[in-house]
CSV table of C-alpha atoms in Angstrom, one decimal:
chain,number,residue,atom,x,y,z
A,899,MET,CA,10.2,-43.8,-26.8
A,900,VAL,CA,14.0,-43.4,-25.9
A,901,ALA,CA,16.5,-43.8,-28.9
A,902,TRP,CA,20.0,-45.2,-28.0
A,903,SER,CA,23.3,-46.3,-30.6
A,904,GLU,CA,25.2,-49.2,-30.3
A,905,THR,CA,28.9,-49.0,-31.6
A,906,GLY,CA,32.1,-50.7,-31.1
A,907,VAL,CA,32.2,-54.2,-31.1
A,908,GLU,CA,29.0,-56.5,-31.6
A,909,GLY,CA,28.6,-59.0,-28.5
A,910,GLY,CA,31.5,-57.0,-26.8
A,911,ARG,CA,31.9,-56.0,-23.1
A,912,PRO,CA,28.8,-53.7,-22.7
A,913,LEU,CA,29.4,-50.0,-21.8
A,914,VAL,CA,26.5,-47.5,-21.2
A,915,ARG,CA,27.3,-43.8,-21.9
A,916,LEU,CA,25.1,-40.7,-21.1
A,917,PRO,CA,25.8,-37.5,-23.1
A,918,GLY,CA,25.9,-34.3,-21.8
A,919,THR,CA,23.5,-31.4,-22.3
A,920,PRO,CA,22.4,-31.0,-25.1
A,921,GLY,CA,23.6,-34.2,-26.5
A,922,SER,CA,22.0,-37.4,-28.1
A,923,ARG,CA,22.2,-40.8,-29.0
A,924,LEU,CA,25.1,-39.8,-31.9
A,925,SER,CA,27.2,-37.7,-29.5
A,926,LEU,CA,29.9,-40.3,-29.8
A,927,ARG,CA,33.8,-40.1,-29.8
A,928,ALA,CA,35.1,-39.5,-33.3
A,929,ASP,CA,38.1,-41.8,-32.9
A,930,GLN,CA,36.6,-45.0,-31.7
A,931,ALA,CA,39.6,-47.1,-31.8
A,932,PRO,CA,39.8,-47.1,-28.0
A,933,TRP,CA,36.5,-48.9,-28.0
A,934,PHE,CA,37.2,-51.5,-30.4
A,935,GLU,CA,41.0,-52.3,-28.7
A,936,ARG,CA,39.1,-52.9,-25.5
A,937,ARG,CA,36.2,-55.2,-27.3
A,938,LEU,CA,33.5,-53.1,-25.9
A,939,ARG,CA,30.0,-52.7,-26.7
A,940,VAL,CA,29.1,-49.1,-26.6
A,941,ILE,CA,25.3,-47.9,-25.9
A,942,THR,CA,24.8,-44.3,-26.0
A,943,VAL,CA,21.5,-43.3,-24.6
A,944,GLU,CA,19.5,-39.9,-25.1
A,945,ARG,CA,16.9,-38.4,-23.1
A,946,PRO,CA,13.5,-37.6,-23.8
A,947,GLY,CA,13.0,-34.7,-25.9
A,948,PHE,CA,16.3,-34.7,-27.8
A,949,GLY,CA,16.9,-36.5,-31.1
A,950,ALA,CA,14.7,-39.3,-31.9
A,951,SER,CA,13.3,-39.4,-28.1
A,952,THR,CA,10.0,-38.8,-27.2
A,953,ARG,CA,9.4,-35.5,-25.0
A,954,LEU,CA,8.3,-36.3,-21.3
A,955,PRO,CA,7.1,-32.9,-20.2
A,956,GLY,CA,7.6,-32.2,-16.6
A,957,ARG,CA,10.3,-35.2,-16.2
A,958,GLY,CA,12.5,-35.3,-13.2
A,959,PHE,CA,15.4,-38.1,-13.2
A,960,THR,CA,13.9,-41.2,-12.3
A,961,GLU,CA,11.7,-41.8,-15.4
A,962,HIS,CA,15.0,-41.9,-17.5
A,963,ALA,CA,16.3,-44.3,-14.8
A,964,ASP,CA,13.8,-46.5,-15.5
A,965,ASP,CA,14.2,-46.2,-19.5
A,966,LEU,CA,17.6,-47.2,-19.0
A,967,ALA,CA,16.9,-50.4,-17.2
A,968,ALA,CA,14.5,-51.1,-19.9
A,969,ILE,CA,16.9,-50.7,-22.5
A,970,LEU,CA,19.4,-53.0,-20.8
A,971,ASP,CA,16.5,-55.5,-20.5
A,972,HIS,CA,15.8,-55.1,-24.3
A,973,LEU,CA,19.3,-55.8,-24.9
A,974,GLY,CA,19.8,-58.8,-22.6
A,975,ILE,CA,22.4,-56.6,-20.4
A,976,ASP,CA,22.3,-57.6,-16.5
A,977,ARG,CA,24.9,-55.1,-15.5
A,978,ALA,CA,27.2,-52.8,-16.9
A,979,PRO,CA,29.4,-49.8,-16.2
A,980,LEU,CA,28.3,-46.2,-16.8
A,981,PHE,CA,30.0,-43.0,-18.0
A,982,GLY,CA,28.4,-39.7,-18.2
A,983,GLY,CA,29.3,-36.0,-17.9
A,984,SER,CA,28.0,-32.4,-17.6
A,985,GLY,CA,24.1,-32.5,-17.6
A,986,ALA,CA,24.2,-36.4,-17.4
A,987,ALA,CA,25.3,-36.6,-13.7
A,988,PRO,CA,22.0,-36.9,-12.1
A,989,HIS,CA,20.8,-39.4,-14.6
A,990,VAL,CA,23.9,-41.4,-13.9
A,991,LEU,CA,23.2,-41.1,-10.2
A,992,ALA,CA,19.5,-41.6,-10.0
A,993,PHE,CA,20.1,-44.8,-12.3
A,994,ALA,CA,22.7,-46.1,-9.6
A,995,ALA,CA,20.1,-45.2,-6.9
A,996,ARG,CA,16.9,-46.8,-8.0
A,997,HIS,CA,18.7,-49.7,-9.8
A,998,PRO,CA,21.8,-50.4,-7.9
A,999,ASP,CA,22.3,-54.1,-9.1
A,1000,ARG,CA,22.4,-53.0,-12.7
A,1001,VAL,CA,25.5,-50.9,-12.4
A,1002,SER,CA,29.0,-52.6,-11.7
A,1003,ALA,CA,30.7,-49.1,-11.6
A,1004,ALA,CA,30.3,-45.4,-12.6
A,1005,THR,CA,32.4,-42.4,-13.8
A,1006,ILE,CA,30.9,-38.8,-13.8
A,1007,VAL,CA,32.9,-36.0,-15.8
A,1008,SER,CA,32.3,-32.5,-14.7
A,1009,GLY,CA,28.8,-33.1,-13.6
A,1010,ALA,CA,26.2,-30.6,-13.0
A,1011,ALA,CA,25.2,-30.5,-9.6
A,1012,PRO,CA,22.5,-28.1,-7.4
A,1013,MET,CA,24.0,-24.8,-7.1
A,1014,THR,CA,23.8,-21.5,-4.7
A,1015,GLU,CA,23.4,-18.5,-6.2
A,1016,PRO,CA,27.3,-17.3,-5.6
A,1017,GLU,CA,28.0,-20.6,-7.8
A,1018,LEU,CA,25.4,-19.9,-10.3
A,1019,ALA,CA,27.3,-16.3,-10.5
A,1020,ALA,CA,30.4,-18.0,-11.3
A,1021,GLU,CA,29.4,-19.8,-14.3
A,1022,ILE,CA,29.7,-18.5,-17.7
A,1023,GLY,CA,27.3,-16.1,-19.0
A,1024,PHE,CA,25.1,-18.6,-21.1
A,1025,ASN,CA,24.8,-21.1,-18.6
A,1026,ALA,CA,23.8,-18.6,-15.6
A,1027,ALA,CA,21.4,-16.8,-17.7
A,1028,SER,CA,19.6,-20.3,-18.8
A,1029,ASP,CA,19.7,-21.5,-15.1
A,1030,ARG,CA,18.3,-18.3,-13.6
A,1031,LEU,CA,15.4,-18.4,-16.0
A,1032,ALA,CA,14.9,-22.2,-15.1
A,1033,ARG,CA,14.8,-21.4,-11.4
A,1034,ASP,CA,12.3,-19.0,-12.1
A,1035,ARG,CA,10.3,-21.6,-14.3
A,1036,ASP,CA,10.4,-18.8,-17.0
A,1037,VAL,CA,9.7,-21.1,-20.1
A,1038,ALA,CA,8.9,-18.2,-22.4
A,1039,GLY,CA,12.4,-16.8,-21.3
A,1040,LEU,CA,14.0,-19.9,-21.9
A,1041,ARG,CA,12.4,-20.7,-25.0
A,1042,THR,CA,14.0,-17.3,-26.2
A,1043,LEU,CA,17.3,-18.0,-25.1
A,1044,LEU,CA,17.7,-21.6,-26.1
A,1045,GLY,CA,16.1,-21.0,-29.3
A,1046,ALA,CA,18.6,-18.5,-30.2
A,1047,ALA,CA,21.0,-20.8,-29.5
A,1048,ARG,CA,19.7,-23.6,-31.3
A,1049,GLU,CA,19.6,-21.6,-34.5
A,1050,ALA,CA,23.3,-20.4,-34.0
A,1051,ILE,CA,24.1,-24.0,-33.6
A,1052,LEU,CA,22.1,-25.1,-36.4
A,1053,ALA,CA,23.7,-22.9,-38.7
A,1054,ALA,CA,27.3,-23.7,-37.5
A,1055,PRO,CA,27.6,-26.4,-34.9
A,1056,VAL,CA,31.1,-25.8,-33.9
A,1057,ASP,CA,31.2,-22.1,-34.4
A,1058,GLY,CA,27.8,-21.5,-32.7
A,1059,PHE,CA,28.5,-23.9,-30.0
A,1060,ARG,CA,31.9,-22.1,-29.1
A,1061,ARG,CA,30.4,-18.5,-29.2
A,1062,LEU,CA,27.9,-19.5,-26.4
A,1063,LEU,CA,31.1,-20.6,-24.3
A,1064,ALA,CA,33.2,-17.3,-25.3
A,1065,ASP,CA,33.8,-16.4,-21.9
A,1066,ALA,CA,34.8,-20.0,-20.8
A,1067,PRO,CA,38.1,-20.5,-19.4
A,1068,ALA,CA,41.4,-20.7,-21.3
A,1069,THR,CA,41.7,-24.3,-20.7
A,1070,ASP,CA,38.4,-24.9,-22.2
A,1071,GLN,CA,39.2,-22.7,-25.1
A,1072,ALA,CA,42.2,-24.7,-26.0
A,1073,ILE,CA,40.1,-28.0,-25.7
A,1074,MET,CA,37.7,-26.4,-28.1
A,1075,LYS,CA,40.1,-25.6,-30.8
A,1076,ASP,CA,41.1,-29.1,-31.0
A,1077,ALA,CA,40.3,-30.9,-34.3
A,1078,GLY,CA,39.3,-34.2,-32.7
A,1079,TRP,CA,36.6,-32.2,-30.0
A,1080,GLN,CA,35.5,-30.6,-33.2
A,1081,ALA,CA,35.2,-33.8,-35.2
A,1082,ALA,CA,32.9,-35.3,-32.5
A,1083,LEU,CA,30.3,-32.2,-31.9
A,1084,PRO,CA,28.4,-31.7,-34.9
A,1085,ASP,CA,26.3,-34.8,-35.2
A,1086,GLY,CA,25.3,-35.4,-31.8
A,1087,LEU,CA,24.5,-31.7,-31.2
A,1088,LEU,CA,22.3,-31.5,-34.7
A,1089,GLU,CA,20.6,-34.7,-33.8
A,1090,ALA,CA,19.9,-33.3,-29.9
A,1091,LEU,CA,18.3,-30.3,-31.4
A,1092,ALA,CA,16.6,-31.4,-34.7
A,1093,PRO,CA,13.1,-31.6,-32.9
A,1094,GLY,CA,13.3,-28.0,-31.2
A,1095,VAL,CA,14.2,-27.0,-27.9
A,1096,ASP,CA,11.6,-28.6,-25.7
A,1097,GLY,CA,13.9,-31.4,-24.6
A,1098,TRP,CA,16.2,-28.8,-23.7
A,1099,ILE,CA,13.9,-26.8,-21.4
A,1100,ASP,CA,12.9,-29.8,-19.6
A,1101,GLU,CA,16.4,-30.7,-19.1
A,1102,VAL,CA,17.6,-27.1,-17.7
A,1103,ILE,CA,14.7,-27.1,-15.5
A,1104,ALA,CA,15.3,-30.7,-14.0
A,1105,ILE,CA,18.7,-30.0,-13.4
A,1106,ASN,CA,17.8,-26.7,-11.5
A,1107,GLY,CA,15.1,-28.6,-9.4
A,1108,ASP,CA,15.8,-29.7,-6.1
A,1109,TRP,CA,16.7,-33.3,-7.5
A,1110,ALA,CA,14.5,-34.8,-4.8
A,1111,ASP,CA,13.7,-37.9,-7.1
A,1112,ILE,CA,17.2,-39.1,-6.7
A,1113,GLU,CA,17.8,-41.3,-3.4
A,1114,LEU,CA,21.4,-41.0,-3.2
A,1115,ASP,CA,21.4,-43.1,0.4
A,1116,ARG,CA,20.5,-46.2,-2.1
A,1117,ILE,CA,23.5,-45.9,-4.3
A,1118,ARG,CA,25.9,-49.0,-3.7
A,1119,THR,CA,28.1,-48.6,-6.6
A,1120,SER,CA,31.6,-47.3,-6.9
A,1121,ILE,CA,31.4,-44.0,-8.4
A,1122,VAL,CA,34.3,-41.7,-9.5
A,1123,TRP,CA,33.5,-37.8,-10.2
A,1124,THR,CA,36.3,-36.2,-12.1
A,1125,HIS,CA,36.0,-32.0,-12.1
A,1126,GLY,CA,38.1,-29.2,-13.2
A,1127,GLU,CA,38.9,-26.8,-10.7
A,1128,ALA,CA,38.4,-24.1,-13.2
A,1129,ASP,CA,35.3,-25.5,-14.6
A,1130,ALA,CA,32.7,-22.7,-15.1
A,1131,ASN,CA,30.2,-24.5,-16.3
A,1132,CYS,CA,29.5,-26.5,-13.5
A,1133,PRO,CA,31.3,-24.9,-10.7
A,1134,LEU,CA,33.7,-27.2,-8.3
A,1135,PRO,CA,32.2,-26.3,-4.9
A,1136,ALA,CA,28.9,-27.1,-6.1
A,1137,ALA,CA,30.1,-30.7,-7.3
A,1138,ARG,CA,32.1,-31.0,-3.7
A,1139,ARG,CA,29.0,-30.5,-1.7
A,1140,LEU,CA,26.9,-32.9,-3.8
A,1141,VAL,CA,29.7,-35.6,-3.7
A,1142,ALA,CA,30.2,-35.4,0.0
A,1143,ARG,CA,26.2,-36.7,-0.2
A,1144,ILE,CA,27.2,-39.8,-2.2
A,1145,PRO,CA,27.9,-43.0,-0.7
A,1146,GLY,CA,31.3,-44.8,-2.4
A,1147,CYS,CA,32.0,-41.5,-4.5
A,1148,ARG,CA,35.5,-40.3,-4.7
A,1149,LEU,CA,36.1,-37.0,-6.2
A,1150,VAL,CA,39.3,-36.4,-8.4
A,1151,VAL,CA,40.0,-32.6,-8.9
A,1152,HIS,CA,42.1,-31.3,-12.0
A,1153,ALA,CA,43.9,-28.5,-10.6
A,1154,ASP,CA,44.5,-27.1,-13.9
A,1155,GLY,CA,41.0,-28.4,-15.5
A,1156,GLY,CA,38.0,-26.6,-17.1
A,1157,HIS,CA,34.8,-28.3,-18.0
A,1158,TYR,CA,36.2,-30.0,-20.8
A,1159,THR,CA,39.2,-31.4,-19.4
A,1160,GLY,CA,37.8,-34.8,-19.1
A,1161,SER,CA,37.5,-35.1,-23.1
A,1162,SER,CA,41.4,-35.2,-23.3
A,1163,ARG,CA,41.4,-38.0,-20.4
A,1164,GLU,CA,38.5,-39.9,-21.5
A,1165,VAL,CA,40.6,-42.8,-22.6
A,1166,GLU,CA,42.6,-42.9,-18.9
A,1167,LEU,CA,39.1,-42.2,-17.2
A,1168,LEU,CA,37.7,-45.3,-19.4
A,1169,ASP,CA,40.7,-47.7,-18.5
A,1170,GLU,CA,40.1,-46.9,-14.4
A,1171,LEU,CA,36.4,-47.3,-15.0
A,1172,LEU,CA,36.6,-50.5,-16.6
A,1173,GLU,CA,39.1,-51.8,-13.8
A,1174,ARG,CA,36.6,-50.9,-11.2
A,1175,ALA,CA,33.7,-52.8,-13.0
A,1176,GLY,CA,36.0,-55.9,-13.6
A,1177,ALA,CA,36.7,-55.6,-9.8
A,1178,ALA,CA,33.1,-55.4,-8.9
A,1179,ALA,CA,32.1,-58.5,-11.0
A,1180,ALA,CA,34.9,-60.9,-9.8
A,1181,ALA,CA,33.8,-59.9,-6.3
A,1182,CYS,CA,30.2,-61.0,-7.0
């Protein structure tokens, strides 16, 4: 079972959102006025092992792509724009590749990408440690590291999460102090980690795999990938290399940006996505 939430305008224009890692169907904007103003029906889908969604050990990315298609079928939605960030990036790409007719346009914000060793070394300490363990398939080590992080987050969601990113660049530190950012964080995190860390472990291992189940050459939809030059969660060089392999994907780099720069530009990014999706619909 995979769970999702619906917010915004009932019967409005559909928008599918995929949260970062760890995230859940409750990873939503604190201020949802932009969704209502645009009369959006916002569908936020969590991945296996997070929140109320059943774990799927050994999963890659195609499984969740098919989950998304089944959810759209259930909701009676033929085609929709797709918005995802950070750890959601491979899932956006997998859905666009496996079900190209279901995506009118997509936006990826600060997306994860396969990394070289120097890129991994450029990450914040917590990410570098978890990614190295995942590459070694050290499940026991991941359970220890992520389990301690989970306990800190459950005890104090905002402070616990910020401690994991204590060595993040200044631009991210400033965003993490923002009241709106902090208000949006707890519900999604607490729900994502409520069942434990198994879903988080599965996700980190998948992201650090070879991504062989994503057939990038099948992607036909327009994709905009935005990334901060100073991103230390998902280093820019890895994103550049991946974007170069994706048909129709355009990379937009924010020279002064970090990993969370997209959260301060979300409305701007949303309008750009909806414009591309509208153009695609008009061309059909």
